[in-house]
Amino acid sequence: MKGFGIDNGALPGENFEEFGRDLEESAKIAKMLQDAGYDALDSDNGTYESWYFAHPPVYMPKACNLADAQYIKKFVDIPVICAGKMDDPEISAEAVASGSIDAISVGRALLADPEWANKVQTRHYDDIRPCIGCHAGCLERFFSGKDTSCAINTMVCETTERYWSNCSYEHRSR
Ligand code: SF4
């Protein structure tokens, strides 16, 4: 059995001893945050010492934090939002429609395709330019002290004027 600690993460399916906060403790913390007045909980796995689970890399499956967010929702009355590769519209819609979570949040999906929400809303799923979970353009640059970008969308952090002048998607006229 491998031991994992700070900056050492397990891959899916690996046998490992878990360090850090577990689900039992997380449920207690969720209730404490609710009692302290939090309006909602944006839930994922990972900490500052294991960031790869907060924004899961390429080898992690879609919606990899969903089961844990659904677990946390059983302990609170405030809305629970699930983050972490929730950019598959069908998985996310089904999770919210079932009532097992209240909403999803996406970050990198919007770097890869700023029109993600519009394309989901209009059911243009095949037009979405998906985040590939590479971290090369966003976190790698961030940790190198460079501007955030995206490996598949180099228009990130460019000016609004330059973005719209290069955007060919139909929603640019909105
Ligand atoms: S660089 Fe772009 S495609 Fe790669 S993980 Fe970051 S947002 Fe996703």
mmCIF file of C-alpha atoms and ligand atoms in Angstrom:
data_model
loop_
_atom_site.group_PDB
_atom_site.id
_atom_site.type_symbol
_atom_site.label_atom_id
_atom_site.label_comp_id
_atom_site.label_asym_id
_atom_site.label_seq_id
_atom_site.Cartn_x
_atom_site.Cartn_y
_atom_site.Cartn_z
ATOM 1 C CA MET A 1 0.000 0.000 0.000
ATOM 2 C CA LYS A 2 1.380 3.418 -0.936
ATOM 3 C CA GLY A 3 1.336 6.260 1.527
ATOM 4 C CA PHE A 4 0.271 9.637 0.253
ATOM 5 C CA GLY A 5 0.702 12.999 1.865
ATOM 6 C CA ILE A 6 1.250 16.591 0.913
ATOM 7 C CA ASP A 7 1.811 16.962 -2.832
ATOM 8 C CA ASN A 8 1.538 13.213 -3.354
ATOM 9 C CA GLY A 9 -1.750 12.157 -4.851
ATOM 10 C CA ALA A 10 -3.196 8.752 -5.625
ATOM 11 C CA LEU A 11 -4.425 7.759 -9.047
ATOM 12 C CA PRO A 12 -7.907 6.289 -9.493
ATOM 13 C CA GLY A 13 -7.887 2.623 -8.546
ATOM 14 C CA GLU A 14 -4.660 2.764 -6.566
ATOM 15 C CA ASN A 15 -4.494 1.266 -3.088
ATOM 16 C CA PHE A 16 -3.465 4.039 -0.721
ATOM 17 C CA GLU A 17 -3.669 5.288 2.818
ATOM 18 C CA GLU A 18 -5.522 8.577 2.926
ATOM 19 C CA PHE A 19 -4.143 11.622 4.706
ATOM 20 C CA GLY A 20 -5.941 14.811 5.569
ATOM 21 C CA ARG A 21 -9.631 15.570 5.995
ATOM 22 C CA ASP A 22 -11.986 12.667 5.333
ATOM 23 C CA LEU A 23 -15.690 12.615 4.532
ATOM 24 C CA GLU A 24 -16.754 12.194 8.141
ATOM 25 C CA GLU A 25 -14.858 15.317 9.171
ATOM 26 C CA SER A 26 -16.038 17.150 6.049
ATOM 27 C CA ALA A 27 -19.674 16.564 6.995
ATOM 28 C CA LYS A 28 -19.029 18.091 10.421
ATOM 29 C CA ILE A 29 -17.264 21.075 8.869
ATOM 30 C CA ALA A 30 -20.101 21.558 6.373
ATOM 31 C CA LYS A 31 -22.587 21.812 9.219
ATOM 32 C CA MET A 32 -20.310 24.228 11.077
ATOM 33 C CA LEU A 33 -20.072 26.448 7.993
ATOM 34 C CA GLN A 34 -23.845 26.381 7.588
ATOM 35 C CA ASP A 35 -24.302 27.339 11.251
ATOM 36 C CA ALA A 36 -21.792 30.147 10.765
ATOM 37 C CA GLY A 37 -24.038 31.640 8.088
ATOM 38 C CA TYR A 38 -22.690 30.334 4.795
ATOM 39 C CA ASP A 39 -25.254 30.706 2.000
ATOM 40 C CA ALA A 40 -23.964 27.731 -0.023
ATOM 41 C CA LEU A 41 -21.087 25.285 -0.247
ATOM 42 C CA ASP A 42 -19.007 24.960 -3.407
ATOM 43 C CA SER A 43 -17.709 21.442 -2.914
ATOM 44 C CA ASP A 44 -14.800 19.510 -4.326
ATOM 45 C CA ASN A 45 -11.892 17.423 -3.125
ATOM 46 C CA GLY A 46 -8.388 18.617 -2.524
ATOM 47 C CA THR A 47 -6.682 21.356 -0.587
ATOM 48 C CA TYR A 48 -3.892 23.797 -1.233
ATOM 49 C CA GLU A 49 -1.571 20.847 -0.576
ATOM 50 C CA SER A 50 -3.287 18.642 -3.171
ATOM 51 C CA TRP A 51 -4.588 20.978 -5.814
ATOM 52 C CA TYR A 52 -4.809 18.322 -8.466
ATOM 53 C CA PHE A 53 -8.052 17.088 -6.924
ATOM 54 C CA ALA A 54 -9.604 20.557 -6.706
ATOM 55 C CA HIS A 55 -9.138 20.902 -10.467
ATOM 56 C CA PRO A 56 -8.728 17.317 -11.570
ATOM 57 C CA PRO A 57 -6.102 16.511 -14.207
ATOM 58 C CA VAL A 58 -6.525 14.626 -17.430
ATOM 59 C CA TYR A 59 -6.472 11.158 -15.896
ATOM 60 C CA MET A 60 -9.403 11.854 -13.554
ATOM 61 C CA PRO A 61 -12.906 11.046 -14.848
ATOM 62 C CA LYS A 62 -15.643 13.601 -15.452
ATOM 63 C CA ALA A 63 -17.649 14.532 -12.346
ATOM 64 C CA CYS A 64 -15.045 12.806 -10.151
ATOM 65 C CA ASN A 65 -16.110 14.792 -7.049
ATOM 66 C CA LEU A 66 -19.838 14.326 -7.573
ATOM 67 C CA ALA A 67 -20.398 11.393 -5.206
ATOM 68 C CA ASP A 68 -18.686 13.245 -2.357
ATOM 69 C CA ALA A 69 -20.664 16.446 -2.973
ATOM 70 C CA GLN A 70 -23.854 14.377 -2.960
ATOM 71 C CA TYR A 71 -22.776 12.888 0.368
ATOM 72 C CA ILE A 72 -22.184 16.330 1.906
ATOM 73 C CA LYS A 73 -25.624 17.519 0.811
ATOM 74 C CA LYS A 74 -27.206 15.016 3.207
ATOM 75 C CA PHE A 75 -25.852 16.977 6.158
ATOM 76 C CA VAL A 76 -26.847 20.559 5.289
ATOM 77 C CA ASP A 77 -29.917 22.516 4.203
ATOM 78 C CA ILE A 78 -28.059 25.208 2.250
ATOM 79 C CA PRO A 79 -27.364 24.639 -1.477
ATOM 80 C CA VAL A 80 -24.467 22.359 -2.361
ATOM 81 C CA ILE A 81 -22.576 23.137 -5.560
ATOM 82 C CA CYS A 82 -20.257 20.550 -7.083
ATOM 83 C CA ALA A 83 -16.972 21.463 -8.792
ATOM 84 C CA GLY A 84 -14.360 19.375 -10.582
ATOM 85 C CA LYS A 85 -14.717 18.302 -14.213
ATOM 86 C CA MET A 86 -18.446 19.094 -14.150
ATOM 87 C CA ASP A 87 -18.281 20.406 -17.718
ATOM 88 C CA ASP A 88 -20.159 17.458 -19.231
ATOM 89 C CA PRO A 89 -23.609 19.050 -19.686
ATOM 90 C CA GLU A 90 -25.534 15.809 -19.568
ATOM 91 C CA ILE A 91 -23.886 14.501 -16.398
ATOM 92 C CA SER A 92 -24.326 17.882 -14.694
ATOM 93 C CA ALA A 93 -27.936 18.362 -15.780
ATOM 94 C CA GLU A 94 -28.872 14.914 -14.556
ATOM 95 C CA ALA A 95 -27.156 15.473 -11.195
ATOM 96 C CA VAL A 96 -28.985 18.748 -10.607
ATOM 97 C CA ALA A 97 -32.321 17.437 -11.897
ATOM 98 C CA SER A 98 -32.112 14.492 -9.496
ATOM 99 C CA GLY A 99 -31.828 16.888 -6.575
ATOM 100 C CA SER A 100 -28.676 15.189 -5.305
ATOM 101 C CA ILE A 101 -26.819 18.505 -5.697
ATOM 102 C CA ASP A 102 -28.165 21.997 -6.275
ATOM 103 C CA ALA A 103 -25.790 23.371 -8.897
ATOM 104 C CA ILE A 104 -22.443 22.840 -10.576
ATOM 105 C CA SER A 105 -19.504 25.167 -10.969
ATOM 106 C CA VAL A 106 -16.963 25.269 -13.775
ATOM 107 C CA GLY A 107 -13.728 27.200 -14.096
ATOM 108 C CA ARG A 108 -11.288 25.750 -16.599
ATOM 109 C CA ALA A 109 -14.165 24.945 -18.941
ATOM 110 C CA LEU A 110 -14.662 28.696 -19.288
ATOM 111 C CA LEU A 111 -10.994 29.266 -20.052
ATOM 112 C CA ALA A 112 -11.152 26.664 -22.805
ATOM 113 C CA ASP A 113 -14.440 28.005 -24.148
ATOM 114 C CA PRO A 114 -15.864 31.300 -22.802
ATOM 115 C CA GLU A 115 -19.094 30.464 -24.623
ATOM 116 C CA TRP A 116 -19.538 27.216 -22.672
ATOM 117 C CA ALA A 117 -22.639 28.388 -20.796
ATOM 118 C CA ASN A 118 -24.292 29.814 -23.909
ATOM 119 C CA LYS A 119 -23.630 26.617 -25.855
ATOM 120 C CA VAL A 120 -25.036 24.509 -23.025
ATOM 121 C CA GLN A 121 -28.084 26.732 -22.717
ATOM 122 C CA THR A 122 -28.776 26.436 -26.460
ATOM 123 C CA ARG A 123 -27.914 22.695 -26.516
ATOM 124 C CA HIS A 124 -24.989 23.215 -28.899
ATOM 125 C CA TYR A 125 -22.964 20.591 -27.044
ATOM 126 C CA ASP A 126 -20.953 19.563 -30.115
ATOM 127 C CA ASP A 127 -19.732 23.160 -30.545
ATOM 128 C CA ILE A 128 -18.095 23.223 -27.098
ATOM 129 C CA ARG A 129 -14.293 23.360 -27.115
ATOM 130 C CA PRO A 130 -13.639 21.197 -24.062
ATOM 131 C CA CYS A 131 -10.989 21.641 -21.407
ATOM 132 C CA ILE A 132 -8.596 18.697 -21.766
ATOM 133 C CA GLY A 133 -7.342 18.810 -18.181
ATOM 134 C CA CYS A 134 -3.720 19.397 -19.207
ATOM 135 C CA HIS A 135 -2.973 22.281 -16.781
ATOM 136 C CA ALA A 136 -0.322 23.463 -19.265
ATOM 137 C CA GLY A 137 -1.885 26.824 -20.054
ATOM 138 C CA CYS A 138 -3.563 27.670 -16.750
ATOM 139 C CA LEU A 139 -1.977 26.318 -13.565
ATOM 140 C CA GLU A 140 1.475 25.699 -14.972
ATOM 141 C CA ARG A 141 1.674 29.305 -16.121
ATOM 142 C CA PHE A 142 0.119 30.520 -12.875
ATOM 143 C CA PHE A 143 2.757 28.743 -10.797
ATOM 144 C CA SER A 144 5.450 30.136 -13.102
ATOM 145 C CA GLY A 145 4.314 33.678 -12.374
ATOM 146 C CA LYS A 146 2.880 34.167 -15.848
ATOM 147 C CA ASP A 147 -0.569 35.322 -16.927
ATOM 148 C CA THR A 148 -3.212 32.641 -16.923
ATOM 149 C CA SER A 149 -3.923 31.252 -20.363
ATOM 150 C CA CYS A 150 -5.216 28.032 -21.873
ATOM 151 C CA ALA A 151 -3.434 25.495 -24.036
ATOM 152 C CA ILE A 152 -6.381 25.293 -26.415
ATOM 153 C CA ASN A 153 -7.569 28.906 -26.162
ATOM 154 C CA THR A 154 -4.737 31.406 -26.293
ATOM 155 C CA MET A 155 -7.238 34.279 -26.299
ATOM 156 C CA VAL A 156 -7.601 33.929 -22.508
ATOM 157 C CA CYS A 157 -6.640 37.160 -20.737
ATOM 158 C CA GLU A 158 -6.489 39.012 -24.028
ATOM 159 C CA THR A 159 -8.517 42.178 -24.278
ATOM 160 C CA THR A 160 -12.238 42.017 -24.763
ATOM 161 C CA GLU A 161 -11.851 43.916 -28.019
ATOM 162 C CA ARG A 162 -9.356 41.408 -29.413
ATOM 163 C CA TYR A 163 -11.461 38.471 -28.219
ATOM 164 C CA TRP A 164 -14.648 39.600 -29.908
ATOM 165 C CA SER A 165 -12.859 40.592 -33.098
ATOM 166 C CA ASN A 166 -11.610 36.995 -33.395
ATOM 167 C CA CYS A 167 -14.743 35.233 -32.181
ATOM 168 C CA SER A 168 -16.738 33.508 -34.879
ATOM 169 C CA TYR A 169 -19.393 31.984 -32.669
ATOM 170 C CA GLU A 170 -22.948 33.066 -33.348
ATOM 171 C CA HIS A 171 -23.462 34.523 -29.858
ATOM 172 C CA ARG A 172 -20.935 37.291 -30.491
ATOM 173 C CA SER A 173 -23.768 39.503 -31.678
ATOM 174 C CA ARG A 174 -25.638 39.264 -28.337
HETATM 175 S S1 SF4 B 1 -4.768 24.876 -20.076
HETATM 176 FE FE1 SF4 B 1 -6.885 25.001 -20.834
HETATM 177 S S2 SF4 B 1 -7.330 22.892 -21.522
HETATM 178 FE FE2 SF4 B 1 -5.525 22.758 -20.188
HETATM 179 S S3 SF4 B 1 -6.387 22.373 -18.106
HETATM 180 FE FE3 SF4 B 1 -6.117 24.587 -18.299
HETATM 181 S S4 SF4 B 1 -8.133 25.320 -18.975
HETATM 182 FE FE4 SF4 B 1 -8.069 23.103 -19.386
#
